[in-house]
């Protein structure tokens, strides 16, 4: 159900964002209520001109039934009502103000006034017809003109059957269409454990192929070897030690080994030793070749001989053999590109040798050589920079001391206004590990920038491998991005394998330069302060604040095309700072709200360890946002249970779930609902989680939350939390028994929210199955089963499907008892076929056949009659013919399983002959007299006494009504269905018996005059019409619900059924909740479409409004359309605004016509069984995207979306509205009246009650006694307030009811002026609210509910009155007669004209009765059709 808000359209004022928790976290759970507002001058003038008669869909908030759920709490949690007063909009103010809590108001639409009444000052042409009394009928003049009602014009109205449960059919999305969790964990995580630092400098001796410039770069690891007075060996040791220290800043846990001017043997020895100790972990090999010749063309590097008299080449083949893989190589020498270009060639050679070795010895495990990473300082023909201002090992310094190099590079590239020297920049205060110090902040910013550059440029898999797999690799590659920028500026192009895209010109480097400049600008003052000058307080960089603002701008744009935000790695770094942590988490929660793709991105970048660590934080201000973030993570990837178990992270959410825990938010219940979801996911298929959560306190907390009437989401997930705790965990079930949790869950069977009812069933299903089946356990389970039987009549298919999952589990557990129940039912059906009159003959004592085969003490025929299992079996049989195909299919699986198990059981040899007898006897002709004046009723199943309240009894009717099977032995019973023929000869004996008994019981009590009237007076006018052959049924496509998959006929039935409700419920936390829905977002396609429809609706009403005056005087004989429906039209309905005409035939086919173009746009089958027909067809939600509602004589209500599209038409909902009907094409069948404003469906017919169904809750909220033994033939109601409705009866009576009264006292008036069958009774939704009734004998009467008699009586025809249609707004009505005439009258009784519908040349029949008539709700147009003719005629009023 969707609420469409009504307020003046205008520009929406952009609201500012504030850095508080309410602004960023909680709007996703605050859905604004409909806001009362006044109209602008133009819209107010329109509404005030028609207010006395208008709008039959307004809801009165103070008149809602106590048992009715507030529809506003169904889809989203409800906000504080106090917010409404702050959202009132004045007529001259077109902007929408932001409420005090910071929640952004949704875009709103002014509701079109669809029900336009007569105008007091209407510019209509003068005519002789005038309405004598302009007051509204029934005393509603003052009420509808009151200021209160004027205010209701701007309130919300609701669209029904548009919730997620209807859009998805209650089925979870396929993984192909959703966002499956990506593999964000590093399953093959490696770490660098050892490092070989080979430094070949040979100080004092230049290599032969290197020509040094003068001056040249000298510094090695920031040490000038030429200035040292010590021996060269000591200098080398200092350089080696400094190199190790530089690497330790990257990773201190690595075991470093420095090789100074190594020989070949030392190199081989050290390398092989490192691989032996490292095993399968990564080894770092750093090579500084500044003192040896350049690498050869084949990639050989140089070391020394033992006596340092020769340079010895080392082949890459040998080096790879010594180091193995995985390895990380860093080559800092000129022409280093030669090494990388030849590296893979030798790896392939090694792998070829390994493959040959495996062929020779399959058990061999050779060393792997494939996982290698290489970094080289320059290309194959490039030399290292020689600038004296730069170090000689510039590449190494970039990799190990990036901050120092960045500062030096910035100073060299940019002239500073201060007198800072290169030596001064090395004196920046602080340490790298201290983020609040200048040096630490620079390092923090550098890490964020390089991570972000890599994230935005590299492919995700490569980023994950290089920047998240190994800390050492990640640090080196972050610094490698800097080396590319620095060395490119000095004529070198660093190389890497795997190869990286160019990053030296990324725009974020400008942000890095700004951060460096800000530090250098403050450096003189800081140095002066250290030297004893004035104190100086360091001004921290605003880099992270600006980046968070940029991220916020990205979120405000709505993440167009799901592009990844470039600032996401920076947000990750910000989480390390307490200063920005709260804002970063709030923005991160908004990003997570965009959907699973956003969560996957954040997890891939490495957010998980941070949010896991934050669970140990005691900061209360973080708890709401942490709950939200974790709910989103677990909704996308539930495999985080072990992480929550570690360090007791789950306790964070158990504490928040407790009602006594304070949350620093206003919507604490929504966050507790998320906490319940997290705990449920923690327990799902995770025994360790169930064990640690198994505390009496958790059960008590969840039970307490079931009483939270304000938040259905909390109730739903409290049920599911208990369910996941109980799943396959007997200890938890016993704890639940001790706390009576199962009884509390049974009380949720009538919860106003379908999702909560389904969640309770899910928990009760998991409660079944305690291994120790004691008497106490059996009583508890049977008590639960008997209690939930009432849910077989639930109006929501998702609930009924979940109920079948419960039944399948219960059947599996007590299979033997169900085999007995199935056997007895077959025996009873066979005996009823053998002796159809046995129970109705008082002079004959009937003994069941089964009793003849067993002794009386051991008779099996009565074992299941008074048991819960027997009652469930009868309901299962009934549900196999459910109106919803998914429910019917699931019930069929259970019944098929039981029948197959019965044939395979010891009762199988006895059951098979009974089945054969039923098949043989059902083909035998059976005669019975039919009494069409009464409605047959089915037998009621007997339910055994139980300590729980007994559910209402429902009919059984499996073999009686028919069975729909796909595969199994039950398929042999198909021909027993009532629908095999419309004749009585094919109806099974059981139905004859029940029909006869019902006929005798349902005879109306004769009154003083009623017993003397002819019988045909109380029979429908069409009782003698031709009945269609059953073979003509289901000739068109039957729409199915979204997500429905037909059962494989070759697949054997298996139980228990698997529930998809939990997975479907999880999807709530994967969907955006913070932003408005698409139709409420100004500028969106859906919003624009809705706006267009609103303008079109208003235009339709404005153009038709002036025509009401002439409608009561002019002739209605202008032909406006003529088309062939193809089948017999019996019911017709115009859409208020679309050019659609829905036509139902005498069977099950519905055709949708575009009457403007005389073109049929769709044709589909309603799916009702043979022998039944469609009694009613009506559009709902007409102000926006309408749906089609149908009611058939088998008691079923069905709703279809996209009814005008042949390819996209779908069933939205289907349920049995009347449970005591037999499929029939006689009698009244089913009649209903839809109240759009109230969201109620009034259903009646061949039953003793008027059933009130609530579309929001999808349950029957009221059974109002019909107060008559006669059937109800017509229903109509006041469409404005929705409290008063009127019923016409088969005996001619008309009764008025008020829903505000108690059901037993709801009837407030009865009129008995009509003596025959009421053809129709209708109350206008506009105009003067005329109440018009017509009976079979042609009498037409106008009523006022305040009067005891009719206002006017007229005779429309002397023949049988077949149809009566009343225009919704114009003062006219039309009657269809048995003599092929359609007469149009005004309400004064004046005959305006008479029409004879014409047909094609070959199908002319001037004597056929009128079959159907229908007025357009707004236009002056009339549709009519005649019997035995498939053509439809459209006539308009002369203008």
Tab-separated table of C-alpha atoms in Angstrom, residues 751-1108:
chain	number	residue	atom	x	y	z
A	751	UNK	CA	-1.497	-9.171	13.711
A	752	UNK	CA	-2.504	-6.344	11.375
A	753	UNK	CA	0.705	-6.614	9.351
A	754	UNK	CA	1.056	-9.616	6.993
A	755	UNK	CA	4.836	-9.678	7.362
A	756	UNK	CA	4.505	-10.095	11.113
A	757	UNK	CA	1.993	-12.922	10.712
A	758	UNK	CA	4.324	-14.695	8.294
A	759	UNK	CA	7.281	-14.162	10.632
A	760	UNK	CA	5.336	-15.705	13.514
A	761	UNK	CA	4.563	-18.736	11.347
A	762	UNK	CA	8.232	-18.990	10.416
A	763	UNK	CA	9.158	-19.117	14.097
A	764	UNK	CA	6.437	-21.658	14.914
A	765	UNK	CA	7.641	-23.850	12.052
A	766	UNK	CA	11.139	-23.894	13.502
A	767	UNK	CA	9.637	-24.660	16.903
A	768	UNK	CA	8.410	-28.019	15.611
A	769	UNK	CA	10.712	-30.984	15.770
A	770	UNK	CA	11.967	-31.416	19.332
A	771	UNK	CA	13.593	-34.886	19.151
A	772	UNK	CA	12.103	-36.064	22.433
A	773	UNK	CA	8.435	-36.257	21.418
A	774	UNK	CA	6.895	-36.336	24.875
A	775	UNK	CA	3.216	-35.843	25.595
A	776	UNK	CA	3.916	-32.244	26.599
A	777	UNK	CA	5.697	-31.573	23.305
A	778	UNK	CA	2.923	-33.200	21.279
A	779	UNK	CA	0.256	-31.180	23.085
A	780	UNK	CA	2.175	-27.963	22.492
A	781	UNK	CA	2.640	-28.683	18.808
A	782	UNK	CA	-0.971	-29.734	18.275
A	783	UNK	CA	-2.141	-26.665	20.162
A	784	UNK	CA	-0.081	-24.488	17.846
A	785	UNK	CA	-1.437	-26.280	14.783
A	786	UNK	CA	-5.054	-25.837	15.847
A	787	UNK	CA	-4.484	-22.165	16.559
A	788	UNK	CA	-2.926	-21.323	13.215
A	789	UNK	CA	-5.760	-23.013	11.317
A	790	UNK	CA	-7.494	-19.657	11.324
A	791	UNK	CA	-4.750	-18.412	9.000
A	792	UNK	CA	-5.965	-20.646	6.177
A	793	UNK	CA	-8.411	-17.826	5.419
A	794	UNK	CA	-5.755	-15.119	5.498
A	795	UNK	CA	-6.041	-12.699	2.607
A	796	UNK	CA	-2.306	-12.526	1.997
A	797	UNK	CA	-0.791	-15.253	-0.135
A	798	UNK	CA	2.623	-14.895	1.513
A	799	UNK	CA	1.079	-15.782	4.856
A	800	UNK	CA	-0.772	-18.752	3.402
A	801	UNK	CA	2.392	-20.020	1.729
A	802	UNK	CA	4.241	-19.756	5.030
A	803	UNK	CA	1.348	-21.588	6.680
A	804	UNK	CA	1.797	-24.421	4.204
A	805	UNK	CA	5.461	-24.633	5.176
A	806	UNK	CA	4.288	-25.066	8.757
A	807	UNK	CA	1.718	-27.669	7.690
A	808	UNK	CA	4.304	-29.596	5.659
A	809	UNK	CA	6.614	-29.761	8.687
A	810	UNK	CA	3.722	-30.817	10.900
A	811	UNK	CA	2.616	-33.465	8.383
A	812	UNK	CA	6.133	-34.851	8.142
A	813	UNK	CA	6.338	-35.127	11.918
A	814	UNK	CA	2.953	-36.851	12.334
A	815	UNK	CA	2.845	-38.629	9.001
A	816	UNK	CA	1.153	-41.775	10.319
A	817	UNK	CA	-1.829	-39.844	11.635
A	818	UNK	CA	-2.180	-38.045	8.343
A	819	UNK	CA	-2.120	-41.336	6.468
A	820	UNK	CA	-5.096	-42.426	8.562
A	821	UNK	CA	-6.867	-39.113	7.894
A	822	UNK	CA	-6.268	-39.417	4.141
A	823	UNK	CA	-7.490	-43.000	4.137
A	824	UNK	CA	-10.657	-42.119	6.033
A	825	UNK	CA	-11.392	-39.274	3.675
A	826	UNK	CA	-11.139	-41.616	0.697
A	827	UNK	CA	-13.409	-44.139	2.417
A	828	UNK	CA	-15.955	-41.466	3.209
A	829	UNK	CA	-15.947	-40.158	-0.334
A	830	UNK	CA	-16.391	-43.656	-1.738
A	831	UNK	CA	-19.261	-44.383	0.665
A	832	UNK	CA	-20.993	-41.133	-0.196
A	833	UNK	CA	-20.831	-42.070	-3.845
A	834	UNK	CA	-22.277	-45.502	-3.057
A	835	UNK	CA	-25.036	-44.154	-0.809
A	836	UNK	CA	-25.683	-40.532	-1.804
A	837	UNK	CA	-28.952	-40.376	0.161
A	838	UNK	CA	-27.884	-42.387	3.183
A	839	UNK	CA	-27.528	-39.484	5.577
A	840	UNK	CA	-30.614	-37.706	4.293
A	841	UNK	CA	-32.937	-40.760	4.606
A	842	UNK	CA	-34.259	-40.800	8.198
A	843	UNK	CA	-35.588	-44.311	7.847
A	844	UNK	CA	-32.319	-45.890	6.948
A	845	UNK	CA	-29.322	-46.407	9.146
A	846	UNK	CA	-26.113	-46.009	7.209
A	847	UNK	CA	-22.977	-47.917	8.237
A	848	UNK	CA	-19.735	-46.699	6.738
A	849	UNK	CA	-18.025	-49.186	4.472
A	850	UNK	CA	-14.867	-49.125	6.530
A	851	UNK	CA	-16.786	-50.303	9.582
A	852	UNK	CA	-17.771	-53.445	7.731
A	853	UNK	CA	-14.176	-54.500	7.331
A	854	UNK	CA	-13.167	-53.958	10.952
A	855	UNK	CA	-14.649	-54.751	14.291
A	856	UNK	CA	-16.442	-51.884	15.980
A	857	UNK	CA	-13.746	-51.567	18.633
A	858	UNK	CA	-11.025	-51.238	16.029
A	859	UNK	CA	-12.862	-49.221	13.424
A	860	UNK	CA	-10.467	-46.903	11.615
A	861	UNK	CA	-13.188	-44.754	10.171
A	862	UNK	CA	-13.462	-42.399	13.146
A	863	UNK	CA	-9.874	-42.104	14.323
A	864	UNK	CA	-9.159	-38.721	12.685
A	865	UNK	CA	-12.590	-37.135	12.900
A	866	UNK	CA	-11.929	-35.291	16.134
A	867	UNK	CA	-8.202	-34.730	15.711
A	868	UNK	CA	-6.128	-31.752	14.735
A	869	UNK	CA	-4.541	-33.844	11.998
A	870	UNK	CA	-7.923	-34.568	10.444
A	871	UNK	CA	-8.864	-30.905	10.421
A	872	UNK	CA	-5.522	-29.887	8.914
A	873	UNK	CA	-5.972	-32.534	6.229
A	874	UNK	CA	-9.327	-31.071	5.239
A	875	UNK	CA	-7.836	-27.585	5.051
A	876	UNK	CA	-4.949	-28.877	2.965
A	877	UNK	CA	-7.399	-30.396	0.518
A	878	UNK	CA	-9.210	-27.100	0.276
A	879	UNK	CA	-5.994	-25.140	-0.254
A	880	UNK	CA	-5.125	-27.251	-3.287
A	881	UNK	CA	-7.720	-25.201	-5.157
A	882	UNK	CA	-6.629	-21.882	-3.689
A	883	UNK	CA	-7.064	-18.843	-5.892
A	884	UNK	CA	-3.330	-18.153	-5.745
A	885	UNK	CA	-1.371	-20.608	-7.922
A	886	UNK	CA	1.627	-20.637	-5.594
A	887	UNK	CA	-0.503	-21.594	-2.606
A	888	UNK	CA	-2.403	-24.213	-4.577
A	889	UNK	CA	0.821	-25.709	-5.897
A	890	UNK	CA	2.440	-25.955	-2.471
A	891	UNK	CA	-0.684	-27.518	-0.980
A	892	UNK	CA	-0.745	-29.955	-3.863
A	893	UNK	CA	2.798	-31.050	-3.091
A	894	UNK	CA	1.836	-31.858	0.498
A	895	UNK	CA	-1.316	-33.748	-0.512
A	896	UNK	CA	0.547	-35.650	-3.215
A	897	UNK	CA	3.229	-36.631	-0.735
A	898	UNK	CA	0.647	-37.968	1.713
A	899	UNK	CA	-1.209	-39.879	-1.002
A	900	UNK	CA	1.973	-41.453	-2.310
A	901	UNK	CA	3.029	-42.329	1.223
A	902	UNK	CA	-0.417	-43.835	1.787
A	903	UNK	CA	-0.060	-46.120	-1.215
A	904	UNK	CA	3.382	-47.185	-0.021
A	905	UNK	CA	2.212	-47.781	3.563
A	906	UNK	CA	0.507	-50.899	4.990
A	907	UNK	CA	-2.798	-49.193	4.162
A	908	UNK	CA	-1.810	-49.054	0.496
A	909	UNK	CA	-3.463	-52.373	-0.503
A	910	UNK	CA	-6.730	-51.120	1.012
A	911	UNK	CA	-6.436	-47.587	-0.365
A	912	UNK	CA	-5.846	-48.531	-3.999
A	913	UNK	CA	-9.223	-50.299	-4.474
A	914	UNK	CA	-10.991	-47.368	-2.853
A	915	UNK	CA	-9.358	-44.980	-5.287
A	916	UNK	CA	-10.426	-47.212	-8.165
A	917	UNK	CA	-13.979	-47.289	-6.819
A	918	UNK	CA	-14.100	-43.502	-6.545
A	919	UNK	CA	-12.965	-43.137	-10.127
A	920	UNK	CA	-15.546	-45.688	-11.313
A	921	UNK	CA	-18.437	-44.392	-9.234
A	922	UNK	CA	-17.827	-40.757	-10.104
A	923	UNK	CA	-18.586	-41.605	-13.738
A	924	UNK	CA	-21.968	-43.034	-12.819
A	925	UNK	CA	-24.918	-40.763	-13.662
A	926	UNK	CA	-26.429	-39.209	-10.565
A	927	UNK	CA	-29.632	-37.229	-10.498
A	928	UNK	CA	-30.621	-34.592	-8.043
A	929	UNK	CA	-33.045	-31.773	-7.873
A	930	UNK	CA	-31.574	-28.316	-7.779
A	931	UNK	CA	-32.892	-25.441	-5.782
A	932	UNK	CA	-31.438	-22.293	-7.306
A	933	UNK	CA	-33.068	-20.064	-4.744
A	934	UNK	CA	-30.691	-21.237	-2.047
A	935	UNK	CA	-26.939	-21.390	-1.837
A	936	UNK	CA	-25.331	-24.763	-1.171
A	937	UNK	CA	-22.741	-24.904	1.549
A	938	UNK	CA	-19.986	-27.384	2.149
A	939	UNK	CA	-19.534	-29.526	5.198
A	940	UNK	CA	-17.494	-28.127	8.050
A	941	UNK	CA	-14.479	-30.056	9.334
A	942	UNK	CA	-14.424	-31.072	12.953
A	943	UNK	CA	-11.512	-29.955	15.048
A	944	UNK	CA	-10.502	-31.720	18.197
A	945	UNK	CA	-10.694	-29.861	21.496
A	946	UNK	CA	-7.477	-28.148	22.452
A	947	UNK	CA	-6.367	-25.727	25.169
A	948	UNK	CA	-6.040	-22.944	22.600
A	949	UNK	CA	-8.920	-20.980	21.131
A	950	UNK	CA	-10.591	-22.845	18.324
A	951	UNK	CA	-10.219	-21.388	14.837
A	952	UNK	CA	-13.326	-20.687	12.795
A	953	UNK	CA	-14.566	-23.718	10.913
A	954	UNK	CA	-14.061	-23.759	7.174
A	955	UNK	CA	-15.236	-26.010	4.409
A	956	UNK	CA	-13.357	-29.114	3.365
A	957	UNK	CA	-14.346	-29.758	-0.236
A	958	UNK	CA	-11.382	-31.504	-1.795
A	959	UNK	CA	-12.902	-34.213	-3.898
A	960	UNK	CA	-16.167	-32.306	-3.800
A	961	UNK	CA	-14.831	-29.142	-5.358
A	962	UNK	CA	-12.067	-30.649	-7.392
A	963	UNK	CA	-8.373	-31.241	-7.364
A	964	UNK	CA	-5.660	-29.569	-9.353
A	965	UNK	CA	-2.676	-31.834	-9.670
A	966	UNK	CA	0.451	-31.877	-11.738
A	967	UNK	CA	1.818	-35.322	-11.009
A	968	UNK	CA	1.136	-38.271	-8.666
A	969	UNK	CA	-1.729	-40.611	-8.013
A	970	UNK	CA	-3.950	-37.699	-7.129
A	971	UNK	CA	-3.993	-36.752	-10.798
A	972	UNK	CA	-6.402	-39.613	-11.335
A	973	UNK	CA	-9.023	-37.711	-9.346
A	974	UNK	CA	-9.127	-34.667	-11.618
A	975	UNK	CA	-12.344	-35.636	-13.279
A	976	UNK	CA	-14.106	-35.523	-9.925
A	977	UNK	CA	-13.980	-31.749	-10.033
A	978	UNK	CA	-17.213	-29.910	-10.048
A	979	UNK	CA	-16.124	-28.045	-13.118
A	980	UNK	CA	-16.208	-31.002	-15.493
A	981	UNK	CA	-19.664	-29.957	-16.492
A	982	UNK	CA	-22.227	-27.416	-15.549
A	983	UNK	CA	-24.896	-30.056	-15.373
A	984	UNK	CA	-25.859	-31.652	-12.123
A	985	UNK	CA	-25.240	-35.149	-13.401
A	986	UNK	CA	-21.493	-34.838	-13.014
A	987	UNK	CA	-21.479	-33.499	-9.455
A	988	UNK	CA	-20.132	-36.003	-6.912
A	989	UNK	CA	-22.467	-37.506	-4.390
A	990	UNK	CA	-20.812	-35.775	-1.480
A	991	UNK	CA	-21.718	-32.434	-2.944
A	992	UNK	CA	-25.290	-33.584	-3.581
A	993	UNK	CA	-25.611	-34.551	0.041
A	994	UNK	CA	-24.212	-31.306	1.331
A	995	UNK	CA	-26.194	-29.257	-1.145
A	996	UNK	CA	-29.406	-30.978	-0.123
A	997	UNK	CA	-28.705	-30.476	3.550
A	998	UNK	CA	-27.712	-26.879	2.982
A	999	UNK	CA	-30.835	-26.239	0.974
A	1000	UNK	CA	-32.971	-27.527	3.766
A	1001	UNK	CA	-31.095	-25.481	6.316
A	1002	UNK	CA	-30.963	-22.230	4.380
A	1003	UNK	CA	-34.622	-21.853	3.524
A	1004	UNK	CA	-35.622	-18.382	4.672
A	1005	UNK	CA	-38.120	-18.105	7.475
A	1006	UNK	CA	-41.371	-17.119	5.786
A	1007	UNK	CA	-42.869	-13.797	6.822
A	1008	UNK	CA	-46.508	-12.880	6.855
A	1009	UNK	CA	-46.516	-12.112	3.118
A	1010	UNK	CA	-43.369	-13.751	1.797
A	1011	UNK	CA	-44.805	-17.264	1.976
A	1012	UNK	CA	-47.444	-16.407	-0.604
A	1013	UNK	CA	-45.259	-14.809	-3.323
A	1014	UNK	CA	-44.336	-16.865	-6.402
A	1015	UNK	CA	-40.985	-18.632	-6.132
A	1016	UNK	CA	-39.596	-17.050	-9.289
A	1017	UNK	CA	-39.838	-13.599	-7.702
A	1018	UNK	CA	-36.869	-14.453	-5.488
A	1019	UNK	CA	-34.774	-15.889	-8.282
A	1020	UNK	CA	-32.218	-14.110	-10.443
A	1021	UNK	CA	-33.463	-12.714	-13.768
A	1022	UNK	CA	-30.892	-14.748	-15.658
A	1023	UNK	CA	-31.694	-18.125	-14.145
A	1024	UNK	CA	-32.972	-19.494	-17.458
A	1025	UNK	CA	-30.079	-18.169	-19.535
A	1026	UNK	CA	-27.949	-20.534	-21.529
A	1027	UNK	CA	-25.102	-21.991	-19.459
A	1028	UNK	CA	-21.709	-22.125	-21.091
A	1029	UNK	CA	-19.984	-25.399	-21.677
A	1030	UNK	CA	-17.130	-26.091	-19.309
A	1031	UNK	CA	-14.841	-26.816	-22.237
A	1032	UNK	CA	-14.932	-23.104	-23.080
A	1033	UNK	CA	-13.104	-22.206	-19.867
A	1034	UNK	CA	-9.495	-21.055	-19.665
A	1035	UNK	CA	-9.194	-20.354	-23.350
A	1036	UNK	CA	-6.980	-17.339	-22.648
A	1037	UNK	CA	-3.743	-16.983	-20.743
A	1038	UNK	CA	-4.043	-17.099	-16.956
A	1039	UNK	CA	-1.808	-14.433	-15.367
A	1040	UNK	CA	0.496	-15.712	-12.663
A	1041	UNK	CA	2.108	-13.858	-9.758
A	1042	UNK	CA	5.573	-12.432	-10.089
A	1043	UNK	CA	8.185	-15.008	-9.204
A	1044	UNK	CA	5.872	-17.983	-9.644
A	1045	UNK	CA	7.511	-21.114	-11.049
A	1046	UNK	CA	5.406	-24.034	-12.094
A	1047	UNK	CA	6.190	-27.369	-10.514
A	1048	UNK	CA	8.087	-29.925	-12.520
A	1049	UNK	CA	5.582	-32.700	-13.264
A	1050	UNK	CA	8.362	-35.293	-13.218
A	1051	UNK	CA	9.660	-34.299	-9.811
A	1052	UNK	CA	8.438	-36.418	-6.914
A	1053	UNK	CA	6.785	-34.472	-4.091
A	1054	UNK	CA	8.986	-33.831	-1.091
A	1055	UNK	CA	8.276	-32.250	2.273
A	1056	UNK	CA	8.843	-30.245	4.358
A	1057	UNK	CA	8.573	-27.314	1.993
A	1058	UNK	CA	11.326	-24.738	2.085
A	1059	UNK	CA	10.441	-21.234	3.132
A	1060	UNK	CA	11.831	-18.223	1.329
A	1061	UNK	CA	10.323	-15.716	3.734
A	1062	UNK	CA	13.487	-15.120	5.747
A	1063	UNK	CA	15.533	-14.403	2.636
A	1064	UNK	CA	12.745	-12.173	1.379
A	1065	UNK	CA	12.706	-10.285	4.677
A	1066	UNK	CA	16.454	-9.713	4.514
A	1067	UNK	CA	15.973	-7.748	1.317
A	1068	UNK	CA	14.409	-4.910	3.308
A	1069	UNK	CA	17.878	-4.045	4.605
A	1070	UNK	CA	19.332	-4.149	1.110
A	1071	UNK	CA	16.968	-1.516	-0.222
A	1072	UNK	CA	17.410	2.246	0.117
A	1073	UNK	CA	15.498	3.624	3.084
A	1074	UNK	CA	16.948	7.102	3.487
A	1075	UNK	CA	15.873	8.587	0.183
A	1076	UNK	CA	12.304	9.030	-1.027
A	1077	UNK	CA	10.727	6.448	-3.227
A	1078	UNK	CA	11.152	7.017	-6.926
A	1079	UNK	CA	7.552	8.235	-7.481
A	1080	UNK	CA	8.021	10.772	-4.661
A	1081	UNK	CA	11.282	12.178	-5.981
A	1082	UNK	CA	10.630	15.370	-7.989
A	1083	UNK	CA	12.050	15.098	-11.466
A	1084	UNK	CA	12.061	11.313	-11.611
A	1085	UNK	CA	10.286	9.503	-14.417
A	1086	UNK	CA	7.739	8.040	-12.037
A	1087	UNK	CA	7.100	11.416	-10.474
A	1088	UNK	CA	6.616	13.052	-13.850
A	1089	UNK	CA	4.309	10.265	-14.943
A	1090	UNK	CA	2.239	10.694	-11.821
A	1091	UNK	CA	2.150	14.435	-12.354
A	1092	UNK	CA	0.976	13.922	-15.918
A	1093	UNK	CA	-1.764	11.590	-14.758
A	1094	UNK	CA	-2.883	14.108	-12.165
A	1095	UNK	CA	-3.177	16.854	-14.785
A	1096	UNK	CA	-5.027	14.499	-17.109
A	1097	UNK	CA	-7.430	13.499	-14.342
A	1098	UNK	CA	-8.199	17.103	-13.488
A	1099	UNK	CA	-8.738	17.906	-17.144
A	1100	UNK	CA	-11.125	14.978	-17.525
A	1101	UNK	CA	-13.201	16.181	-14.602
A	1102	UNK	CA	-13.236	19.792	-15.711
A	1103	UNK	CA	-14.415	18.890	-19.202
A	1104	UNK	CA	-17.127	16.506	-18.028
A	1105	UNK	CA	-18.391	18.598	-15.122
A	1106	UNK	CA	-20.520	21.023	-17.188
A	1107	UNK	CA	-22.192	18.123	-19.028
A	1108	UNK	CA	-24.059	16.859	-15.998
